[in-house]
Short mmCIF file of N, CA and C in Angstrom, two decimals:
data_model
loop_
_atom_site.label_atom_id
_atom_site.label_comp_id
_atom_site.label_asym_id
_atom_site.label_seq_id
_atom_site.Cartn_x
_atom_site.Cartn_y
_atom_site.Cartn_z
N ALA A 38 121.92 71.29 -49.03
CA ALA A 38 123.17 70.34 -50.41
C ALA A 38 124.16 70.70 -49.65
N ALA A 39 124.47 71.84 -49.29
CA ALA A 39 125.55 71.61 -48.20
C ALA A 39 125.76 69.81 -47.70
N PHE A 40 125.45 69.61 -47.66
CA PHE A 40 125.34 67.36 -46.64
C PHE A 40 125.56 66.60 -48.22
N PHE A 41 124.60 67.19 -49.13
CA PHE A 41 125.17 66.75 -50.34
C PHE A 41 127.12 66.85 -50.54
N GLN A 42 126.63 68.33 -50.28
CA GLN A 42 128.69 68.56 -50.97
C GLN A 42 129.13 67.94 -50.58
N SER A 43 129.33 68.12 -49.22
CA SER A 43 130.65 67.29 -48.22
C SER A 43 130.97 65.94 -47.54
N PHE A 44 129.27 65.52 -47.35
CA PHE A 44 129.11 64.05 -46.82
C PHE A 44 128.95 62.78 -48.54
N LEU A 45 128.45 63.27 -48.86
CA LEU A 45 127.78 61.91 -50.14
C LEU A 45 128.98 62.19 -51.83
N LYS A 46 128.89 63.34 -51.82
CA LYS A 46 129.61 63.75 -53.05
C LYS A 46 131.08 62.88 -52.75
N PRO A 47 132.11 63.08 -51.74
CA PRO A 47 133.14 62.22 -52.29
C PRO A 47 133.16 60.34 -51.91
N LEU A 48 131.62 60.03 -52.03
CA LEU A 48 130.95 58.98 -51.99
C LEU A 48 130.68 58.43 -52.97
N GLU A 49 130.19 59.50 -54.06
CA GLU A 49 130.32 58.68 -55.59
C GLU A 49 130.51 57.44 -55.92
N GLN A 50 131.43 57.19 -56.60
CA GLN A 50 132.84 55.45 -56.72
C GLN A 50 131.41 55.69 -55.90
N LYS A 51 131.07 54.64 -54.70
CA LYS A 51 131.01 53.98 -53.89
C LYS A 51 128.90 53.70 -53.64
N PHE A 52 128.52 54.15 -54.59
CA PHE A 52 127.31 53.99 -55.70
C PHE A 52 127.20 53.65 -56.22
N ASP A 53 125.94 52.78 -56.65
CA ASP A 53 125.40 52.70 -57.45
C ASP A 53 125.39 53.51 -58.32
N LYS A 54 125.31 53.50 -59.68
CA LYS A 54 126.08 55.16 -60.35
C LYS A 54 124.13 55.08 -60.75
N VAL A 55 122.49 55.08 -60.90
CA VAL A 55 121.53 55.08 -60.85
C VAL A 55 120.96 55.37 -59.44
N LYS A 56 121.83 54.49 -58.41
CA LYS A 56 121.21 55.19 -57.62
C LYS A 56 121.68 56.22 -56.58
N PHE A 57 122.65 56.82 -57.39
CA PHE A 57 123.47 57.82 -57.05
C PHE A 57 122.66 59.41 -57.26
N VAL A 58 121.99 59.10 -58.75
CA VAL A 58 122.01 59.91 -59.71
C VAL A 58 120.34 60.34 -58.89
N LYS A 59 119.69 59.76 -58.48
CA LYS A 59 118.25 59.25 -58.04
C LYS A 59 118.63 60.07 -57.04
N LEU A 60 119.39 59.49 -55.89
CA LEU A 60 119.66 60.27 -54.61
C LEU A 60 120.08 62.05 -55.06
N LEU A 61 120.64 62.47 -56.35
CA LEU A 61 120.66 63.78 -56.47
C LEU A 61 119.39 64.65 -56.71
N GLY A 62 118.46 63.46 -57.53
CA GLY A 62 117.59 64.09 -57.34
C GLY A 62 116.90 64.09 -56.76
N LEU A 63 116.81 63.73 -55.18
CA LEU A 63 116.48 63.56 -53.79
C LEU A 63 116.78 65.11 -53.87
N VAL A 64 118.44 65.02 -53.40
CA VAL A 64 118.46 66.50 -52.90
C VAL A 64 118.38 67.65 -52.96
N THR A 65 118.17 67.73 -54.88
CA THR A 65 118.01 68.77 -54.98
C THR A 65 115.74 69.22 -56.18
N GLN A 66 115.36 67.88 -55.09
CA GLN A 66 114.05 67.97 -55.03
C GLN A 66 113.73 69.25 -54.29
N LYS A 67 113.87 70.01 -53.03
CA LYS A 67 112.80 70.80 -53.08
C LYS A 67 113.94 72.48 -53.32
N GLN A 68 114.88 72.39 -54.12
CA GLN A 68 115.51 73.58 -55.01
C GLN A 68 115.63 73.88 -55.88
N ASP A 69 116.07 75.31 -55.47
CA ASP A 69 115.49 76.33 -57.12
C ASP A 69 115.28 75.33 -58.46
N PRO A 70 115.04 75.69 -60.02
CA PRO A 70 115.71 74.61 -59.74
C PRO A 70 116.87 75.52 -61.02
N LYS A 71 117.23 76.03 -60.74
CA LYS A 71 118.54 76.40 -61.59
C LYS A 71 119.72 76.40 -60.65
N LYS A 72 119.79 76.96 -59.62
CA LYS A 72 120.73 75.46 -58.69
C LYS A 72 120.60 74.64 -58.45
N ALA A 73 119.68 73.45 -58.57
CA ALA A 73 119.71 72.56 -59.13
C ALA A 73 120.34 72.25 -59.82
N LEU A 74 120.10 72.36 -61.16
CA LEU A 74 120.61 72.42 -63.17
C LEU A 74 122.47 73.00 -62.46
N GLU A 75 122.61 73.76 -61.94
CA GLU A 75 124.04 74.34 -61.16
C GLU A 75 125.20 72.48 -60.41
N LEU A 76 123.95 72.34 -59.98
CA LEU A 76 124.36 71.46 -58.87
C LEU A 76 124.27 70.32 -59.02
N ILE A 77 123.75 69.83 -59.90
CA ILE A 77 124.13 68.47 -61.40
C ILE A 77 124.57 68.01 -62.01
N ALA A 78 125.29 69.70 -62.93
CA ALA A 78 125.74 69.37 -63.89
C ALA A 78 127.27 68.90 -63.62
N PRO A 79 128.45 69.07 -62.34
CA PRO A 79 129.27 68.13 -62.59
C PRO A 79 129.01 66.53 -62.73
N PHE A 80 128.38 66.65 -62.38
CA PHE A 80 128.17 64.72 -63.11
C PHE A 80 127.65 64.15 -63.67
N GLU A 81 127.26 65.24 -65.20
CA GLU A 81 127.12 64.66 -66.25
C GLU A 81 128.05 63.55 -66.88
N SER A 82 129.56 64.19 -66.55
CA SER A 82 130.35 63.59 -66.97
C SER A 82 130.62 62.33 -65.73
N SER A 83 129.83 62.28 -65.04
CA SER A 83 130.58 60.85 -64.54
C SER A 83 129.66 59.74 -64.63
N THR A 84 128.81 60.01 -65.73
CA THR A 84 127.26 59.22 -66.54
C THR A 84 127.70 58.90 -67.71
N LYS A 85 128.70 59.89 -68.29
CA LYS A 85 128.77 59.21 -69.74
C LYS A 85 129.30 57.28 -70.39
N ASP A 86 129.75 57.17 -69.41
CA ASP A 86 130.04 55.74 -69.46
C ASP A 86 128.92 54.38 -68.94
N HIS A 87 128.29 54.73 -68.94
CA HIS A 87 127.04 54.43 -68.11
C HIS A 87 125.62 54.35 -68.27
N ARG A 88 125.17 53.60 -69.57
CA ARG A 88 124.61 54.44 -70.00
C ARG A 88 123.12 54.65 -69.35
N ASP A 89 123.09 53.19 -68.29
CA ASP A 89 121.55 53.74 -67.42
C ASP A 89 121.84 55.68 -67.01
N SER A 90 122.68 55.51 -66.15
CA SER A 90 122.70 56.28 -64.98
C SER A 90 122.87 58.04 -66.10
N ARG A 91 123.26 57.17 -67.51
CA ARG A 91 123.56 58.67 -67.78
C ARG A 91 121.90 58.97 -68.50
N TYR A 92 120.85 57.25 -68.80
CA TYR A 92 119.88 58.08 -68.61
C TYR A 92 118.99 58.31 -67.65
N MET A 93 119.02 58.47 -66.50
CA MET A 93 117.99 59.04 -65.63
C MET A 93 118.86 60.69 -65.18
N TRP A 94 120.25 60.24 -65.00
CA TRP A 94 120.65 62.19 -65.76
C TRP A 94 120.30 62.20 -66.64
N GLN A 95 119.78 62.42 -67.18
CA GLN A 95 119.75 63.84 -68.59
C GLN A 95 118.24 63.36 -67.76
N ALA A 96 117.31 63.05 -67.60
CA ALA A 96 115.49 62.83 -67.31
C ALA A 96 116.29 63.96 -65.86
N LEU A 97 116.69 63.30 -64.96
CA LEU A 97 117.39 64.85 -64.03
C LEU A 97 117.12 65.80 -64.39
N LYS A 98 117.83 66.24 -65.25
CA LYS A 98 118.86 67.73 -66.01
C LYS A 98 116.98 67.62 -67.21
N ALA A 99 116.57 67.03 -67.25
CA ALA A 99 114.40 68.08 -67.88
C ALA A 99 113.90 67.92 -67.08
N GLU A 100 114.53 67.77 -66.29
CA GLU A 100 112.98 68.20 -64.62
C GLU A 100 113.52 69.08 -64.79
N LYS A 101 114.63 69.51 -64.31
CA LYS A 101 115.37 70.80 -63.58
C LYS A 101 114.81 72.27 -64.65
N LEU A 102 115.22 71.58 -66.07
CA LEU A 102 114.81 72.41 -67.23
C LEU A 102 114.01 73.06 -66.86
N ILE A 103 112.94 72.29 -66.78
CA ILE A 103 111.54 72.64 -66.91
C ILE A 103 111.28 73.20 -66.14
N GLY A 104 111.31 72.92 -64.95
CA GLY A 104 111.12 74.24 -63.89
C GLY A 104 111.52 75.14 -63.92
N ALA A 105 112.76 75.71 -64.63
CA ALA A 105 113.19 77.15 -64.74
C ALA A 105 113.01 77.12 -65.79
N GLY A 106 111.61 76.61 -66.65
CA GLY A 106 111.67 77.58 -67.84
C GLY A 106 111.77 77.24 -69.14
N SER A 107 112.76 76.32 -69.48
CA SER A 107 113.32 76.39 -70.29
C SER A 107 112.66 74.80 -71.16
N THR A 108 111.36 74.78 -71.29
CA THR A 108 110.90 74.44 -72.30
C THR A 108 111.62 73.47 -73.39
N ASP A 109 111.88 74.59 -74.42
CA ASP A 109 112.44 74.04 -75.49
C ASP A 109 113.46 73.21 -75.30
N GLU A 110 113.83 73.15 -74.47
CA GLU A 110 115.88 73.31 -74.28
C GLU A 110 115.32 71.49 -73.14
N ALA A 111 114.25 71.39 -73.12
CA ALA A 111 113.80 70.17 -72.54
C ALA A 111 113.58 69.07 -73.09
N LYS A 112 112.61 69.47 -74.01
CA LYS A 112 111.38 69.05 -74.90
C LYS A 112 112.38 68.36 -76.41
N GLU A 113 113.49 69.19 -76.67
CA GLU A 113 115.11 68.49 -77.28
C GLU A 113 115.60 67.31 -76.74
N LEU A 114 116.01 67.77 -75.21
CA LEU A 114 117.24 67.08 -74.57
C LEU A 114 116.01 65.34 -74.71
N LEU A 115 114.28 65.45 -73.74
CA LEU A 115 113.60 64.45 -73.61
C LEU A 115 113.58 63.69 -75.68
N ASP A 116 113.37 64.63 -75.94
CA ASP A 116 112.46 63.41 -77.59
C ASP A 116 113.83 63.03 -77.82
N THR A 117 116.14 63.52 -77.24
CA THR A 117 116.08 62.59 -77.68
C THR A 117 116.79 61.18 -77.24
N LEU A 118 116.32 61.84 -75.13
CA LEU A 118 116.75 60.18 -74.64
C LEU A 118 115.42 59.40 -75.31
N SER A 119 114.18 59.69 -75.26
CA SER A 119 113.36 59.11 -75.39
C SER A 119 113.34 58.04 -76.97
N LYS A 120 113.90 58.52 -78.58
CA LYS A 120 114.95 57.81 -79.51
C LYS A 120 115.73 56.70 -78.49
N GLU A 121 116.81 57.40 -78.04
CA GLU A 121 117.64 56.42 -77.35
C GLU A 121 117.53 55.48 -77.05
N ILE A 122 116.41 55.01 -75.83
CA ILE A 122 115.88 54.43 -74.93
C ILE A 122 114.67 52.94 -76.27
N LEU A 123 114.32 53.69 -76.88
CA LEU A 123 113.54 53.65 -77.93
C LEU A 123 114.65 52.14 -78.11
N VAL A 124 115.22 52.65 -79.21
CA VAL A 124 116.32 51.59 -79.17
C VAL A 124 117.16 50.61 -78.78
N ALA A 125 117.42 51.36 -77.35
CA ALA A 125 118.06 50.85 -76.90
C ALA A 125 117.56 49.40 -75.85
N TYR A 126 118.73 48.41 -76.04
CA TYR A 126 118.15 46.72 -74.97
C TYR A 126 118.07 46.73 -73.60
N GLU A 127 117.32 46.16 -73.60
CA GLU A 127 116.47 46.08 -72.08
C GLU A 127 117.23 47.04 -70.43
N VAL A 128 116.02 48.55 -71.68
CA VAL A 128 115.97 49.62 -70.64
C VAL A 128 115.27 49.05 -69.28
N HIS A 129 116.03 49.56 -68.16
CA HIS A 129 114.81 48.80 -66.63
C HIS A 129 113.94 50.15 -66.39
N ALA A 130 112.95 49.17 -66.05
CA ALA A 130 111.25 49.33 -65.62
C ALA A 130 111.63 51.15 -64.83
N GLN A 131 112.90 51.71 -63.59
CA GLN A 131 113.26 52.31 -63.16
C GLN A 131 112.68 53.35 -63.55
N ILE A 132 114.16 52.88 -64.87
CA ILE A 132 114.72 54.52 -65.70
C ILE A 132 113.61 54.79 -67.01
N GLN A 133 112.53 54.19 -67.11
CA GLN A 133 111.83 54.71 -68.38
C GLN A 133 110.95 54.91 -67.10
N SER A 134 110.01 54.23 -66.51
CA SER A 134 109.29 55.15 -65.27
C SER A 134 109.89 57.22 -65.58
N GLN A 135 111.55 57.41 -64.81
CA GLN A 135 111.94 58.50 -64.29
C GLN A 135 111.36 59.28 -66.01
N VAL A 136 111.75 58.46 -67.28
CA VAL A 136 111.55 59.34 -68.33
C VAL A 136 110.16 59.70 -68.39
N HIS A 137 109.23 59.22 -68.44
CA HIS A 137 107.72 59.20 -68.68
C HIS A 137 107.14 60.00 -68.47
N LYS A 138 107.53 60.04 -66.16
CA LYS A 138 107.16 61.07 -65.66
C LYS A 138 107.59 62.62 -66.48
N THR A 139 109.09 62.60 -66.67
CA THR A 139 109.73 63.54 -66.86
C THR A 139 109.26 64.29 -68.27
N ASN A 140 108.69 63.47 -69.14
CA ASN A 140 107.61 63.67 -70.52
C ASN A 140 106.55 64.28 -70.44
N ALA A 141 105.92 63.81 -69.17
CA ALA A 141 104.41 63.98 -68.43
C ALA A 141 104.77 65.88 -67.52
N LEU A 142 105.28 66.06 -67.36
CA LEU A 142 106.29 67.50 -67.05
C LEU A 142 106.12 68.46 -67.72
N LEU A 143 106.70 67.89 -69.06
CA LEU A 143 106.87 68.68 -69.46
C LEU A 143 105.48 69.32 -70.74
N TRP A 144 105.12 67.54 -71.11
CA TRP A 144 103.42 67.87 -71.04
C TRP A 144 102.57 68.81 -70.66
N LYS A 145 102.17 69.01 -69.81
CA LYS A 145 102.02 69.73 -68.20
C LYS A 145 102.05 71.03 -68.63
N ALA A 146 103.24 71.48 -68.32
CA ALA A 146 103.99 73.03 -68.76
C ALA A 146 103.55 73.44 -70.16
N LEU A 147 103.62 72.64 -71.34
CA LEU A 147 104.04 73.03 -72.01
C LEU A 147 101.44 73.71 -72.78
N GLY A 148 101.45 72.71 -71.86
CA GLY A 148 99.80 72.57 -72.15
C GLY A 148 99.15 71.31 -73.03
N ARG A 149 99.05 70.84 -72.41
CA ARG A 149 99.22 69.15 -74.24
C ARG A 149 98.58 68.07 -73.73
N PRO A 150 97.53 68.41 -73.32
CA PRO A 150 96.94 67.35 -72.04
C PRO A 150 97.09 66.71 -73.26
N GLN A 151 96.43 65.90 -74.67
CA GLN A 151 96.73 64.45 -74.79
C GLN A 151 98.39 64.02 -74.41
N ASP A 152 99.37 64.19 -75.13
CA ASP A 152 100.45 64.15 -74.42
C ASP A 152 100.48 64.04 -73.27
N TYR A 153 99.97 64.63 -72.11
CA TYR A 153 100.83 64.80 -70.95
C TYR A 153 99.62 62.81 -70.26
N PHE A 154 98.63 63.11 -71.16
CA PHE A 154 97.64 61.40 -70.12
C PHE A 154 98.73 60.90 -70.54
N ARG A 155 99.15 60.50 -72.21
CA ARG A 155 99.75 59.17 -72.83
C ARG A 155 100.73 59.03 -72.13
N SER A 156 102.17 60.21 -71.76
CA SER A 156 103.46 60.07 -70.89
C SER A 156 102.75 59.46 -69.76
N SER A 157 101.80 59.99 -68.36
CA SER A 157 101.18 59.76 -67.74
C SER A 157 101.07 58.42 -66.99
N ILE A 158 100.38 57.96 -68.06
CA ILE A 158 100.27 56.31 -68.18
C ILE A 158 101.14 55.66 -68.76
N LEU A 159 101.58 55.68 -69.75
CA LEU A 159 103.27 55.12 -69.78
C LEU A 159 104.44 54.87 -68.17
N TYR A 160 104.20 56.20 -67.56
CA TYR A 160 104.74 56.44 -66.76
C TYR A 160 103.79 55.65 -64.98
N LEU A 161 102.66 54.88 -65.35
CA LEU A 161 102.22 54.65 -64.08
C LEU A 161 102.21 53.11 -65.13
N THR A 162 102.42 53.08 -65.72
CA THR A 162 102.95 51.25 -66.31
C THR A 162 103.81 51.14 -65.60
N TYR A 163 105.33 51.74 -65.97
CA TYR A 163 107.01 50.96 -65.72
C TYR A 163 107.02 51.28 -64.40
N THR A 164 105.31 52.12 -63.24
CA THR A 164 106.07 52.30 -61.86
C THR A 164 105.48 51.08 -61.31
N PRO A 165 106.05 50.93 -60.16
CA PRO A 165 105.31 50.50 -58.89
C PRO A 165 103.88 50.75 -58.40
N PHE A 166 102.97 50.62 -58.08
CA PHE A 166 102.29 51.31 -57.31
C PHE A 166 102.72 52.24 -55.77
N ALA A 167 103.80 50.90 -55.17
CA ALA A 167 104.13 51.36 -54.25
C ALA A 167 105.14 53.10 -53.96
N GLU A 168 105.36 52.59 -54.55
CA GLU A 168 106.70 53.65 -54.90
C GLU A 168 106.35 54.98 -55.18
N ILE A 169 104.83 55.48 -56.00
CA ILE A 169 104.07 56.73 -55.83
C ILE A 169 104.28 57.11 -55.18
N PRO A 170 104.90 58.48 -54.48
CA PRO A 170 104.41 58.74 -53.02
C PRO A 170 103.07 58.37 -52.44
N GLU A 171 102.11 58.79 -51.78
CA GLU A 171 100.95 58.27 -51.14
C GLU A 171 100.44 60.29 -51.41
N LYS A 172 101.13 60.92 -50.64
CA LYS A 172 100.23 61.94 -50.97
C LYS A 172 100.72 62.53 -52.62
N GLU A 173 100.87 62.12 -53.52
CA GLU A 173 101.14 61.98 -54.72
C GLU A 173 100.03 62.04 -55.64
N ARG A 174 99.35 60.41 -55.13
CA ARG A 174 97.96 59.63 -56.11
C ARG A 174 97.44 60.12 -56.00
N PRO A 175 96.50 61.47 -55.05
CA PRO A 175 95.09 61.96 -55.37
C PRO A 175 95.99 62.61 -56.89
N ARG A 176 96.05 63.66 -56.21
CA ARG A 176 96.68 64.73 -57.30
C ARG A 176 96.67 64.06 -59.05
N LEU A 177 97.36 62.85 -58.27
CA LEU A 177 97.92 61.96 -60.00
C LEU A 177 96.89 62.46 -60.70
N ALA A 178 96.13 61.41 -60.04
CA ALA A 178 95.18 60.56 -60.82
C ALA A 178 93.63 62.19 -61.05
N PHE A 179 93.81 62.88 -60.24
CA PHE A 179 92.67 63.98 -60.48
C PHE A 179 93.44 64.05 -62.14
N GLU A 180 94.62 65.08 -61.72
CA GLU A 180 94.75 65.40 -63.45
C GLU A 180 95.41 64.06 -64.38
N ILE A 181 95.61 63.56 -64.72
CA ILE A 181 95.65 62.26 -65.57
C ILE A 181 94.44 62.13 -65.69
N GLY A 182 93.31 61.42 -64.48
CA GLY A 182 91.67 61.66 -65.49
C GLY A 182 91.07 63.09 -66.37
N VAL A 183 91.40 64.20 -65.35
CA VAL A 183 91.08 65.66 -66.06
C VAL A 183 91.64 65.44 -67.90
N SER A 184 93.00 65.65 -67.38
CA SER A 184 93.12 65.54 -68.59
C SER A 184 93.42 64.66 -70.36
N ALA A 185 92.02 63.47 -69.26
CA ALA A 185 92.10 61.96 -70.67
C ALA A 185 90.71 62.81 -70.73
N LEU A 186 89.87 63.60 -69.63
CA LEU A 186 88.60 64.30 -70.83
C LEU A 186 88.70 65.30 -71.52
N ILE A 187 90.00 66.02 -71.34
CA ILE A 187 89.76 67.36 -72.13
C ILE A 187 90.93 67.40 -73.56
N ALA A 188 91.30 66.46 -73.61
CA ALA A 188 91.79 65.87 -74.63
C ALA A 188 91.54 65.53 -76.11
N PRO A 189 91.70 66.05 -76.63
CA PRO A 189 90.88 66.19 -78.26
C PRO A 189 91.50 64.30 -78.27
N GLU A 190 90.49 63.57 -78.30
CA GLU A 190 90.51 62.83 -79.51
C GLU A 190 91.33 60.85 -78.61
N GLU A 191 91.27 61.57 -77.11
CA GLU A 191 91.27 60.28 -76.15
C GLU A 191 90.60 59.60 -75.95
N PHE A 192 89.28 60.33 -75.29
CA PHE A 192 87.77 60.31 -75.95
C PHE A 192 87.41 60.34 -76.03
N GLU A 193 86.01 59.71 -76.86
CA GLU A 193 84.65 60.42 -77.52
C GLU A 193 84.06 59.73 -76.71
N PHE A 194 82.15 60.39 -76.07
CA PHE A 194 81.34 60.20 -75.75
C PHE A 194 80.16 60.39 -76.56
N GLY A 195 80.70 60.78 -77.68
CA GLY A 195 79.27 60.38 -78.27
C GLY A 195 78.95 61.54 -79.54
#
């Protein structure tokens, strides 16, 4: 985080706005979610005039809220974001991917396997296979498969 604050933050205006939010996500990935929320909060204002970076920032904030246990606030943010994206024009697949991944994380935290399965399938739809970290693939496949089997009305075998 110190490297980010001292070296990368001053270069924010030189980065593509969406890529900068992705970089912010990488920096906060291993941090305590509450500390991560504090770190990302100042960047909300710099995304307000750029639709795609705002969408990415909101998905990142929702991810950190879920990690911090604020699932109600995260759900409200993701519901609003999903509705906005639904009516928006040409939202990049990278953003769709991140939003669906965050939705899946929310449904997993709330113990809703059917919603987790649907969001995970949408995440996979918008995500090139090569972009899913190799270490995450077995866990992701297992969790999606199990959620499909235990989710009511997803698969009925007779």
